[in-house]
Coordinates of C-alpha atoms in Angstrom, one line a residue:
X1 CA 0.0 0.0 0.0
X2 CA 1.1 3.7 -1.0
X3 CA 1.2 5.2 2.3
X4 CA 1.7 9.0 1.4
X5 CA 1.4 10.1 -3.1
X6 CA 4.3 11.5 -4.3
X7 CA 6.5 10.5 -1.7
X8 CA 9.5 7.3 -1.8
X9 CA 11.2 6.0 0.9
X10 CA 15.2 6.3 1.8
X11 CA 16.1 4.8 4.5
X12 CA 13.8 5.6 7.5
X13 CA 13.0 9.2 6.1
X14 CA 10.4 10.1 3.3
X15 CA 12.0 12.4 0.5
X16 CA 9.7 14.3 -1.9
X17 CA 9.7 12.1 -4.9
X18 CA 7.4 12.6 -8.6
X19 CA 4.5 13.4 -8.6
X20 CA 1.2 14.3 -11.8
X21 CA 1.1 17.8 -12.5
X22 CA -1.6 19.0 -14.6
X23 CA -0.6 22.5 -14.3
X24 CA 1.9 24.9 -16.0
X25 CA 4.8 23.3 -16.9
X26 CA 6.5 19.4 -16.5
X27 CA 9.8 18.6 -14.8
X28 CA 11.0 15.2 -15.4
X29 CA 13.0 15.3 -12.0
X30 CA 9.6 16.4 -10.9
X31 CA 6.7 14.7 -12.5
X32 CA 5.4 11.9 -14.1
X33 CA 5.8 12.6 -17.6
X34 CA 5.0 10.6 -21.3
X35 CA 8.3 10.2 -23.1
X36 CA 8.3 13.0 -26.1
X37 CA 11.8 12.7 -27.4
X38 CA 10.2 11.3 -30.6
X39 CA 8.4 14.4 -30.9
X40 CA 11.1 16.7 -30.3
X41 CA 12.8 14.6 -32.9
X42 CA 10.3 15.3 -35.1
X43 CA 10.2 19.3 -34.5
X44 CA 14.4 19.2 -34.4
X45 CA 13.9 18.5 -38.0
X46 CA 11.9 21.1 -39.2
X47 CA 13.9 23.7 -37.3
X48 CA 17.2 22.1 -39.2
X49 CA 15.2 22.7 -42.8
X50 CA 15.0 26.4 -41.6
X51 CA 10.9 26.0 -41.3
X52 CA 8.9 28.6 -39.4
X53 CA 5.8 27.0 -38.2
X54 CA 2.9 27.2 -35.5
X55 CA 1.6 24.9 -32.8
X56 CA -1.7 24.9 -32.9
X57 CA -3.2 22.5 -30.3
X58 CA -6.3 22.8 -27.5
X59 CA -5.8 24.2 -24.4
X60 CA -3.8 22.1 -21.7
X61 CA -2.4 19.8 -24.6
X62 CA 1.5 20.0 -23.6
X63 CA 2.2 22.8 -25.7
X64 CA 4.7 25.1 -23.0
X65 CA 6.2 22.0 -21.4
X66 CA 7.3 20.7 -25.7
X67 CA 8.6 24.1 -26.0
X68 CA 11.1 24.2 -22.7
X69 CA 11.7 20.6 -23.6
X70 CA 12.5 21.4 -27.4
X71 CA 14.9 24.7 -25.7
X72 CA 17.1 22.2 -24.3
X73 CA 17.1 19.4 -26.8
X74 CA 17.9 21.7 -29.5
X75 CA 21.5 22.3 -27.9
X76 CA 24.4 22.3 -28.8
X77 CA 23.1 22.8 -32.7
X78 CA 21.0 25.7 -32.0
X79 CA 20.7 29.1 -29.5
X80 CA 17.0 28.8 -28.9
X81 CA 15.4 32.2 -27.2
X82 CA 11.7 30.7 -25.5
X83 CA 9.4 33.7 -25.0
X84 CA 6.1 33.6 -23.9
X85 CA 3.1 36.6 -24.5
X86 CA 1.4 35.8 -21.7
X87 CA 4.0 38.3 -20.0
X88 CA 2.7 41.4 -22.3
X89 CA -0.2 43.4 -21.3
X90 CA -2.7 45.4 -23.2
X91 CA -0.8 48.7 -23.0
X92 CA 2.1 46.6 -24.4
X93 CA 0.4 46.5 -28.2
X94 CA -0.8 50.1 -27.4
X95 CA 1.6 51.2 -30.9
X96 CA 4.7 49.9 -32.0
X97 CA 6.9 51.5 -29.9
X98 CA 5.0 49.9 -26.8
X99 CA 5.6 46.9 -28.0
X100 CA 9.1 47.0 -29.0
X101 CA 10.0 48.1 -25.5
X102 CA 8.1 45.2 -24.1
X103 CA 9.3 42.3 -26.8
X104 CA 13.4 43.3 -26.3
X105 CA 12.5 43.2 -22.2
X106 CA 10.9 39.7 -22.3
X107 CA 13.9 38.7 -24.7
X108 CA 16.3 40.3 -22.5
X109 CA 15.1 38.4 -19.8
X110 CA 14.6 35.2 -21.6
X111 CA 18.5 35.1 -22.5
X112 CA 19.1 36.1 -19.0
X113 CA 17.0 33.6 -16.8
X114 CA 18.0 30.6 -19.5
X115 CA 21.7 31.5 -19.2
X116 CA 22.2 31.7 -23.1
X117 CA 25.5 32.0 -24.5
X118 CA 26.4 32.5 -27.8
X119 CA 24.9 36.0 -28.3
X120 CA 26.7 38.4 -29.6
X121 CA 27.2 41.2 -26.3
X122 CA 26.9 44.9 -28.5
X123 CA 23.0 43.6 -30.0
X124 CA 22.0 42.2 -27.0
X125 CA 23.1 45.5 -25.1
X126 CA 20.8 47.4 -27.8
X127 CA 17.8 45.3 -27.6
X128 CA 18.8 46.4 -23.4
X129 CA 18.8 49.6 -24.3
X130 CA 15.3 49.8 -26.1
X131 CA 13.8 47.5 -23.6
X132 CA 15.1 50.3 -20.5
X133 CA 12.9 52.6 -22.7
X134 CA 16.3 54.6 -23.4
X135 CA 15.7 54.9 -27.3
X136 CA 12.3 55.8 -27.8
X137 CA 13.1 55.6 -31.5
X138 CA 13.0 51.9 -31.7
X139 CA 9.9 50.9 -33.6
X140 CA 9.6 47.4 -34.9
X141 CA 11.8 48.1 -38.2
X142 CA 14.5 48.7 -35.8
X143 CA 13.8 46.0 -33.6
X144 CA 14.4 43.9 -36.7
X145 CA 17.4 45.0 -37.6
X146 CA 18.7 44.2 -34.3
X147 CA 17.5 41.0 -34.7
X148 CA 18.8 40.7 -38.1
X149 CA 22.5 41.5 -36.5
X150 CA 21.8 39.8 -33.7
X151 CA 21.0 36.7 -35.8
X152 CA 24.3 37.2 -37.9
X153 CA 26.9 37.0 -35.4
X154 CA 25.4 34.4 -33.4
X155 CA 28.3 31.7 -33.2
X156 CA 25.3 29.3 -34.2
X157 CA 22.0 29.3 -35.5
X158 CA 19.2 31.3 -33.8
X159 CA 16.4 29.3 -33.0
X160 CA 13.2 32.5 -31.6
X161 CA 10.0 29.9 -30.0
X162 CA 6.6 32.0 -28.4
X163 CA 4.2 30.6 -26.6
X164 CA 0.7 32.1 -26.2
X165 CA 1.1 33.8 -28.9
X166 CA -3.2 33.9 -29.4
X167 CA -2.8 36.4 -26.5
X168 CA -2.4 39.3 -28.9
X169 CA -3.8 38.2 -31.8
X170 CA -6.4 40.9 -32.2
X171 CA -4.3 43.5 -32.2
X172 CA -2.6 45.3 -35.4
X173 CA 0.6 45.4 -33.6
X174 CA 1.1 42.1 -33.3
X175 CA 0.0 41.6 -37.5
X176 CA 2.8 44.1 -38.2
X177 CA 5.4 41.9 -36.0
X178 CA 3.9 38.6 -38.2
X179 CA 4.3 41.0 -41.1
X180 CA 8.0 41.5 -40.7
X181 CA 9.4 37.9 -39.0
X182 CA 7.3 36.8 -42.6
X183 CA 9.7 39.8 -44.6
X184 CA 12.8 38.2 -42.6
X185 CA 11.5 34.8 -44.0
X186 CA 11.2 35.4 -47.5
X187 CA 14.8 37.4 -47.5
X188 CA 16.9 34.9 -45.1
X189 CA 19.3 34.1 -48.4
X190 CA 20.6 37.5 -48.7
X191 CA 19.6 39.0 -44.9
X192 CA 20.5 37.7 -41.6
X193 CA 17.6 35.7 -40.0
X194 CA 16.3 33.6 -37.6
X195 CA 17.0 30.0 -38.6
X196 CA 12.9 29.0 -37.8
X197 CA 10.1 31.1 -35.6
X198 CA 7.7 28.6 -33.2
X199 CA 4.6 30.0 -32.5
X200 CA 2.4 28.1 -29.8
X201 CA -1.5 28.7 -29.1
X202 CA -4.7 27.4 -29.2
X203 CA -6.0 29.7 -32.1
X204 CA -4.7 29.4 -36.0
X205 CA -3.1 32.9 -36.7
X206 CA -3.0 31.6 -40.3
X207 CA -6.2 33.1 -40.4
X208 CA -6.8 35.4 -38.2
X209 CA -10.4 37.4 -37.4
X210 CA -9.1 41.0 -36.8
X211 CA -11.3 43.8 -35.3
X212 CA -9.3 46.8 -35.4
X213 CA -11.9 49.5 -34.2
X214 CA -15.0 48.8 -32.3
X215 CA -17.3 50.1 -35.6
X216 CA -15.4 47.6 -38.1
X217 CA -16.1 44.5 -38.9
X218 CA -14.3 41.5 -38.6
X219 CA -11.7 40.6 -41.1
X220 CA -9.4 38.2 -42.4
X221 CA -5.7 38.5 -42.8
X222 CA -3.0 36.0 -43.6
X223 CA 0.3 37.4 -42.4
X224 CA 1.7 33.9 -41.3
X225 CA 1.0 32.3 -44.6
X226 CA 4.5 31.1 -45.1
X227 CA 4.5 28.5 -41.8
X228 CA 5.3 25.1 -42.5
X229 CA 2.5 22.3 -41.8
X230 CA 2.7 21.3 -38.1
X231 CA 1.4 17.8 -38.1
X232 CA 3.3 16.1 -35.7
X233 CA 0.7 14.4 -33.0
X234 CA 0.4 15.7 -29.4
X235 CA -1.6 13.0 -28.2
X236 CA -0.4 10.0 -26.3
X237 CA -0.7 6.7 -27.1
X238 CA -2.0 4.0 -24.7
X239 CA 2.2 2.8 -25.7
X240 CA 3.5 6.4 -24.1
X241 CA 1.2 6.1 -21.3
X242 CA 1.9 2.7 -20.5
X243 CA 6.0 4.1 -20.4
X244 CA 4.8 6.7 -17.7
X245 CA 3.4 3.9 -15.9
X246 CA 6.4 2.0 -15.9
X247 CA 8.5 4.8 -14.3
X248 CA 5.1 5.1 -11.5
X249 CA 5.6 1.3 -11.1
X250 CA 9.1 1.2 -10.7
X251 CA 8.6 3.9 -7.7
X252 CA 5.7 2.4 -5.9
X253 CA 5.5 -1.1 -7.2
X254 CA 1.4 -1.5 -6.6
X255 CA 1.4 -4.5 -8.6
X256 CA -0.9 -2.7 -11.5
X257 CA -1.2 -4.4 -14.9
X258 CA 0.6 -1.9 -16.3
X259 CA -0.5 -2.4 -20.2
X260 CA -4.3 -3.3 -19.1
X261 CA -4.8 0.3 -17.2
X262 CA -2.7 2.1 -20.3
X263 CA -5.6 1.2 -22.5
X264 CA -8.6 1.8 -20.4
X265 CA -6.7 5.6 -19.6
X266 CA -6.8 6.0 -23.6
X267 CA -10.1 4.5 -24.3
X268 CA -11.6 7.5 -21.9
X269 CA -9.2 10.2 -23.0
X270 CA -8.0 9.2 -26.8
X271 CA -4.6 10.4 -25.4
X272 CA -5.3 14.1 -24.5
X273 CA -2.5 14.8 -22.2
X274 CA -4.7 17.1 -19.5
X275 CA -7.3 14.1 -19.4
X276 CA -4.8 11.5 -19.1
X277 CA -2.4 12.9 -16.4
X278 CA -6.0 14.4 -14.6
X279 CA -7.0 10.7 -14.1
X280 CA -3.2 9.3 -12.8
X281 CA -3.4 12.2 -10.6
X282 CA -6.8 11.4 -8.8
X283 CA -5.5 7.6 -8.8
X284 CA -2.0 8.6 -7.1
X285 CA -3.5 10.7 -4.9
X286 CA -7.3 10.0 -3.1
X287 CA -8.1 6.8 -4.4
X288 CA -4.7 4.8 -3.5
X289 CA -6.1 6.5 0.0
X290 CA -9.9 5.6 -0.5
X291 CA -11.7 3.0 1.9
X292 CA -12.6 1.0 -1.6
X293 CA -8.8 0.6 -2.6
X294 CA -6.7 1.2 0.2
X295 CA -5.8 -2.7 1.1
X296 CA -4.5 -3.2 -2.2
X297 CA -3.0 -0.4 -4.3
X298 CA -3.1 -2.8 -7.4
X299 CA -7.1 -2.1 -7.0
X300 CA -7.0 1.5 -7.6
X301 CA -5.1 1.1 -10.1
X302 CA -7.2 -1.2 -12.3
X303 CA -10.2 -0.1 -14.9
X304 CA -11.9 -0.2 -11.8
X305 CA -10.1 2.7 -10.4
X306 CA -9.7 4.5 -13.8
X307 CA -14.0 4.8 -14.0
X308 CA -13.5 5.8 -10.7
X309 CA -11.3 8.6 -11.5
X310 CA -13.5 9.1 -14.4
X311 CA -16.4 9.8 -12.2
X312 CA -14.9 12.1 -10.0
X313 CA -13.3 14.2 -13.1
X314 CA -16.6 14.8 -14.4
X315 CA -18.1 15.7 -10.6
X316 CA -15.8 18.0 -10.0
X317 CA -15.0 21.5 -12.1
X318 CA -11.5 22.0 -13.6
X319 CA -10.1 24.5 -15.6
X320 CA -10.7 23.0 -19.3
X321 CA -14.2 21.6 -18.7
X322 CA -14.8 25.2 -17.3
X323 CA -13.0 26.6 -20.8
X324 CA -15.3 23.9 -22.7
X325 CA -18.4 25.5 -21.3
X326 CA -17.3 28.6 -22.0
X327 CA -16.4 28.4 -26.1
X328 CA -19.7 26.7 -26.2
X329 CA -21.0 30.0 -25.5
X330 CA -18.4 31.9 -27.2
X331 CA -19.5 30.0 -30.3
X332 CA -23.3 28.9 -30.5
X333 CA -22.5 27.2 -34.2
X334 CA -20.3 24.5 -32.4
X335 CA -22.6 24.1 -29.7
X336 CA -25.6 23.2 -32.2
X337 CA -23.7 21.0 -34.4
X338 CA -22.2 18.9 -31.2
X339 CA -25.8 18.5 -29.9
X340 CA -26.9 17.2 -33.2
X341 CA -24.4 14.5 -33.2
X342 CA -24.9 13.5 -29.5
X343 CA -29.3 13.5 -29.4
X344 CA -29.6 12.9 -33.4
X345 CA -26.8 10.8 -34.3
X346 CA -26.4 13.5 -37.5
X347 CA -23.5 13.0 -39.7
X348 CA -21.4 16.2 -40.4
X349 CA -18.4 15.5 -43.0
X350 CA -15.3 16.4 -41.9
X351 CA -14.6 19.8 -43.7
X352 CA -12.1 22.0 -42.7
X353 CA -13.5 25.0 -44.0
X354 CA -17.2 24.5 -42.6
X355 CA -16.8 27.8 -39.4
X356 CA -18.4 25.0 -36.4
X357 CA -15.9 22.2 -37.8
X358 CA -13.0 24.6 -37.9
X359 CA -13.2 25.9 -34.3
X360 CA -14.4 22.6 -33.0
X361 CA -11.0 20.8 -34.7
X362 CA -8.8 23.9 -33.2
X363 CA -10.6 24.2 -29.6
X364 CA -10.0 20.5 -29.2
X365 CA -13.8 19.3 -29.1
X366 CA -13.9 17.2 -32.3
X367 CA -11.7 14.9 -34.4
X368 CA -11.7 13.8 -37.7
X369 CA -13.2 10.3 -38.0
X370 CA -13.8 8.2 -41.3
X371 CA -13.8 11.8 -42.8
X372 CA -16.8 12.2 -40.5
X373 CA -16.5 14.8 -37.5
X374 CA -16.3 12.5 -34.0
X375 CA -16.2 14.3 -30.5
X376 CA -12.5 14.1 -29.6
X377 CA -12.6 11.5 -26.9
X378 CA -15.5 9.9 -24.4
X379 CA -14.6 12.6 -21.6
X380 CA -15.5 14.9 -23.8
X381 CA -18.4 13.2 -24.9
X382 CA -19.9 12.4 -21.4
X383 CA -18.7 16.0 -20.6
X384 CA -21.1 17.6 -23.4
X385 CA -23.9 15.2 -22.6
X386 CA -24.2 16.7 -18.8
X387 CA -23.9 20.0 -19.8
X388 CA -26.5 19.6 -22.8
X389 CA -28.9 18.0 -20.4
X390 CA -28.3 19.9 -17.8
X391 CA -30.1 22.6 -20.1
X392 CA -33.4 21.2 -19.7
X393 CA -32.9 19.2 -15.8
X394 CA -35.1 22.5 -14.4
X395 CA -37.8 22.3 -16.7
X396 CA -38.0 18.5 -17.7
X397 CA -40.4 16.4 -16.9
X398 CA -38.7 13.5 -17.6
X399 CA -35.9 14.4 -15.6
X400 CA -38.3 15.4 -12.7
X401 CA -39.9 11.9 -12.6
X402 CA -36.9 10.0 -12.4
X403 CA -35.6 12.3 -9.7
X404 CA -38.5 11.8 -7.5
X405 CA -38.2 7.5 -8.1
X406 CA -34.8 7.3 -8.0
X407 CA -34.6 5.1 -4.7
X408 CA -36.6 2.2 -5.6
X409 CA -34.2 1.7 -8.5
X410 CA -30.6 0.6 -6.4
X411 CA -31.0 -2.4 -4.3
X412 CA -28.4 -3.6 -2.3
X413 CA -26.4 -0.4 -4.4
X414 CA -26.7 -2.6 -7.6
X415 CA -28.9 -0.9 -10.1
X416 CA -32.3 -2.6 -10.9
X417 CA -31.9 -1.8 -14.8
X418 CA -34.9 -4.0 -15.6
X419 CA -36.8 -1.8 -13.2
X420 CA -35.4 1.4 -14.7
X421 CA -36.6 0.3 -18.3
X422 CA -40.2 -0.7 -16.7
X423 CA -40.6 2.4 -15.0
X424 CA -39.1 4.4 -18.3
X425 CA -41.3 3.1 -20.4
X426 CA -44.4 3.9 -18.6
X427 CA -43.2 7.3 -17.9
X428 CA -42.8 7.7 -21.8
X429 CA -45.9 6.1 -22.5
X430 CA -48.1 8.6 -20.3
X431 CA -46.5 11.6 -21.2
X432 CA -45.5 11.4 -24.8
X433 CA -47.3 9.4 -26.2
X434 CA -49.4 11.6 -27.8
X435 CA -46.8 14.1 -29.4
X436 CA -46.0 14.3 -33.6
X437 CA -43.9 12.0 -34.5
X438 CA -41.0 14.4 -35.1
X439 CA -40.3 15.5 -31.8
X440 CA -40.0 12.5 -30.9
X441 CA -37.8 11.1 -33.5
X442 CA -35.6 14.1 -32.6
X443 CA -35.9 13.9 -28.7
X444 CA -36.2 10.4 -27.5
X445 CA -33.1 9.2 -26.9
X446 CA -32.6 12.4 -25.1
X447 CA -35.7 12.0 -23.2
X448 CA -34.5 8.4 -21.9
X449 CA -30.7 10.2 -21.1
X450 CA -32.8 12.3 -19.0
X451 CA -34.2 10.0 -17.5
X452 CA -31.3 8.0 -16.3
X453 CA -29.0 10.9 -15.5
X454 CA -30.7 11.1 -11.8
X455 CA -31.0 7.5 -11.0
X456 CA -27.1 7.3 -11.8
X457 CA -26.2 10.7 -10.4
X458 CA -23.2 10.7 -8.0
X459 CA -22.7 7.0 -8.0
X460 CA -22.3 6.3 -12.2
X461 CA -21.7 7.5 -15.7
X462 CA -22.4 6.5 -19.1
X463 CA -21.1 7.2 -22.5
X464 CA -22.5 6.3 -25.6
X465 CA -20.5 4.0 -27.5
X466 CA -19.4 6.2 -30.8
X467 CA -19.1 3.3 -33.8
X468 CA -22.8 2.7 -33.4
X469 CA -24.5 6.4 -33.2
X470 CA -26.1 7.2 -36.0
X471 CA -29.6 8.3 -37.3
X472 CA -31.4 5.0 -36.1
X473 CA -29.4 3.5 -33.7
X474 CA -27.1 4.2 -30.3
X475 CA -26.1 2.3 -27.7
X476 CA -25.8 3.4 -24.2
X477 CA -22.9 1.7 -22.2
X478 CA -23.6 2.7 -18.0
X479 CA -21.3 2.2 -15.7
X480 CA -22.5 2.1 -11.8
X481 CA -20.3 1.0 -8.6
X482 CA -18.5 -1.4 -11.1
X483 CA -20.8 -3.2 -13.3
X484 CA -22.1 -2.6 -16.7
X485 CA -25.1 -2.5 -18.3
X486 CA -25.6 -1.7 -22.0
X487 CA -28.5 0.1 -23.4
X488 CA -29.7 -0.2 -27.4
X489 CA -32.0 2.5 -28.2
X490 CA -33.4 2.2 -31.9
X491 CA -35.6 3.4 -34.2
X492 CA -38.7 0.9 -35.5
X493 CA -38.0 0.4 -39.1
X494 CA -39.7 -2.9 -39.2
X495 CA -39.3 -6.7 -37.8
X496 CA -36.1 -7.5 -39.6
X497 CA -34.2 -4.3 -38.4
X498 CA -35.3 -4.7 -35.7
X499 CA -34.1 -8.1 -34.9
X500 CA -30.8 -7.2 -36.9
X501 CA -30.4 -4.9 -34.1
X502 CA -30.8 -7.5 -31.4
X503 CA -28.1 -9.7 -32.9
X504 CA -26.1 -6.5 -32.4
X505 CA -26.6 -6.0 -28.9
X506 CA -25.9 -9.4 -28.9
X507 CA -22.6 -9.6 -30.5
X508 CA -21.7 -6.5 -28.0
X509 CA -22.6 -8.0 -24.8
X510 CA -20.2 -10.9 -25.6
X511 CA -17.5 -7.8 -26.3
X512 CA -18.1 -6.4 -22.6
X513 CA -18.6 -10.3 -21.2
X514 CA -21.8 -9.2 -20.3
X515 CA -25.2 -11.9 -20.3
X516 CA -27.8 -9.5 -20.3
X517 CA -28.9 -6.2 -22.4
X518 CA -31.7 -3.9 -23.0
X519 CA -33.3 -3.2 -26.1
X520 CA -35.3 0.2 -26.2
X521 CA -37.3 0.7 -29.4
X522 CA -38.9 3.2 -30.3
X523 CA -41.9 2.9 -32.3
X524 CA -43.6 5.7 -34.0
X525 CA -46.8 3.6 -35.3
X526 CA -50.5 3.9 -34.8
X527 CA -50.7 0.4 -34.0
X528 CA -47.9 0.1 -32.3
X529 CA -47.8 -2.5 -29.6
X530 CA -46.0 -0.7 -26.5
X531 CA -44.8 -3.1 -23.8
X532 CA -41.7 -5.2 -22.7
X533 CA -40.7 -8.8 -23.3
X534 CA -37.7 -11.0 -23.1
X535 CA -36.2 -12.4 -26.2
X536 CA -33.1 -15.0 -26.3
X537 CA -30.3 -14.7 -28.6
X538 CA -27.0 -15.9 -28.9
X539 CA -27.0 -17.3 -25.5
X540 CA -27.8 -13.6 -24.1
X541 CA -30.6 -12.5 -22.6
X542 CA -32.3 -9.4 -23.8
X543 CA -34.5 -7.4 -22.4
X544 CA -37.1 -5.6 -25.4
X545 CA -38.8 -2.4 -24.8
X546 CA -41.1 -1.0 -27.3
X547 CA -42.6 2.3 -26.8

């Protein structure tokens, strides 16, 4: 048992050992971290072919912590300067002369804190002098020449990276500094230069929306049209997290099946770094101590422990569900094309130039699947479907009937499924059954999510499993206090679909190892025949609901 997270033992003391960080920057003396020296590999190449380029990934995606990484692996082939614009303020792209001031200070620093060497002493005591404000003449053509010399008698090749760059991208200033790093680009065979520009942020400045003056209207510019494609992948693979792992292992030896728990951390986060080292964290550090795992640490960590972890990163607000919510607001075009793909099953091709699939791609809420757009990962996913519901929990009826019969549906804390599909059923059949048939085509999965989410609430989650959403069909995997119970809600499109879709179910509850399902059908006839009944198939039992 791991008696205190982040903590090994030597001798009879307890020194301060590694711990998940899932903010700001990674240490590997300090933390836990995924191996990225293939990545930096990767980058380290297109810096040697003289590329300027942009990292455009979501928020919390490991951008900062590649950058100090890529600083020091660059050496001793490259000086590399790491700046970041989250230092500038407002009044520091007030006009040109603002911002000169405040770029030579941050590099100034930059060179200072990092100890570079290399630069040559006369330039850097001018880019000093403008940054103390003494020479009020410095405007950015200055600055550039400075730069340019700067560049010219470094004893090696000048390598300038910025991070949160997005920070001032609607701002003129900051077009005119794209404007001439892109003039030192196009004339770096006759002109000093930097050998390749980084830029890092969450926004594309390829195309950026500028608003100069309130009474203007938005408008495109290209000024960074000469970056090199940056696709090198971010994620991690259930392979790099299963190398973190290792190194946790080696510390703390819980016994884990290292590979096993690798998968299940990817299958929930498709390898976004926040998610993944969010969920080692809450592992590491409250359930290794929790009643449930405490006796054996091999327990916590297990898929048992990872849908624990799960649970409790969905509970609980964080910075980049609270950032989700937000562009959601920011940018009602995603939000209605996300809810059409979770309630309706709606296909949206994947095209880079539709506005909701561009901003979804960049913001990190969608990927590119099949050339179909997918929701990046099943956090995400379960993320959006309790916000989106959430919506209507005040006003719902649904969601108001379930809430008041919630506790005659746990028994023993084992969920009574077969009682939740009784009771759903005659719920639906009451209140709805009346309505045109296109509400409910549109709205009755969403009614029956509804209706679960209270029963579940606080002690269970679900997720929809993604290769089967579409138009007519979606199946609903629910996991509560460790068991699983998978849901098949379909549209009637007659007899032989419908029994094509309970050789489906079937075939999944043998992938989950599972003996019994739930078939919810729903059935927009006159005639229909609303009711329940059990059906074999397979060797699984299924449970049919038609209403």
């Amino acid at each position: 048992m791991q008696e205190f997270a982040g903590a090994v033992a030597d001798g009879d003391e307890f020194m301060p050992g590694k711990s998940f960080n899932i903010t700001g920057l990674c240490f590997p003396n300090e933390n836990y971290m995924v191996n990225i020296e293939g990545r930096l590999k990767e980058i380290k190449k297109l810096v040697a072919e003289e590329k300027y380029f942009i990292i455009n990934r979501a928020r919390q995606y490991g951008k900062t912590t590649t950058l100090w990484a890529l600083q020091q692996y660059l050496q001793p082939e490259f000086i590399s300067v790491f700046l970041s614009f989250q230092k500038l303020s407002t009044t520091d792209f007030s006009d040109e002369y603002a911002f000169t001031a405040a770029f030579a200070d941050i590099f100034v620093q930059a060179v200072r804190s990092k100890n570079v060497m290399g630069l040559d002493a006369a330039n850097m005591a001018e880019l000093k002098k403008a940054a103390e404000g003494r020479d009020s003449s410095t405007g950015l053509r200055k600055l550039f020449k400075i730069l340019g010399n700067l560049c010219e008698c470094s004893v090696r090749p000048l390598v300038l990276m910025i991070d949160e760059v997005d920070n001032a991208s609607n701002n003129q200033v900051f077009l005119d500094f794209l404007a001439m790093l892109r003039g030192s680009y196009l004339d770096r065979k006759s002109l000093p230069a930097f050998q390749s520009v980084i830029l890092a942020g969450v926004y594309d400045i390829k195309n950026l929306k500028l608003k100069i003056r309130p009474e203007e209207e938005h408008k495109y510019n290209s000024p960074w049209n000469i970056a090199a494609e940056f696709s090198i992948d971010m994620s991690f693979s259930a392979y790099d997290i299963a190398g973190m792992l290792k190194d946790y292992e080696s510390d703390y030896r819980t016994g884990m099946n290292i590979e096993k728990v690798a998968d299940c951390i990817y299958e929930y986060t498709s390898g976004y770094p926040y998610l993944v080292s969010a969920i080692c964290k809450l592992i590491d550090e409250r359930l290794m101590r929790h009643k449930d795992f405490e006796e054996n640490s091999s327990s916590a960590w297990s898929e048992a422990g990872v849908k624990e972890a799960v649970r409790i990163l969905l509970k609980e607000p964080n910075t980049l569900s609270d950032d989700m919510i937000k562009k959601l607001a920011d940018y009602p075009e995603l939000n209605l094309m996300l809810k059409e793909i979770l309630f309706s099953g709606k296909n949206f091709s994947f095209n880079p130039y539709n506005y909701a699939v561009n901003m979804g791609k960049m913001l990190g809420f969608i990927r590119e699947s099949n050339d179909s757009v997918a929701v990046a990962n099943r956090i995400f996913e379960m993320q959006l479907y309790n916000y989106f519901l959430s919506e209507e929990m005040t006003k719902s009826i649904t969601y108001e009937s379930a809430l008041q019969e919630r506790n005659q549906f746990v028994e023993n804390e084992n969920l009574n499924m077969d009682k939740v599909m009784q009771k759903f059923q005659e719920h639906y059949s009451e209140i709805y059954s009346g309505n045109d048939i296109r509400f409910l085509e549109e709205n009755g999965r969403r009614l029956f999510l509804l209706y679960l989410k209270p029963i579940i609430n606080g002690s269970g989650n679900y997720y929809v499993e993604a290769r089967t959403r579409d138009m007519n069909r979606t199946d609903v995997v629910i996991d509560y206090r460790g068991r699983q119970y998978i849901v098949e809600m379909k549209i009637h499109r007659g007899e032989a679909y419908e029994r094509k879709g309970i050789e489906q179910l079937a075939g999944y509850l043998t992938e989950y190892k599972l003996s019994k399902g739930y078939l919810l059908v729903f059935n927009f006839n006159k005639n229909k025949k609303a009711g329940m009944k059990t059906v074999q198939c397979g060797g699984k039992e299924i449970l049919e609901v038609i209403v």
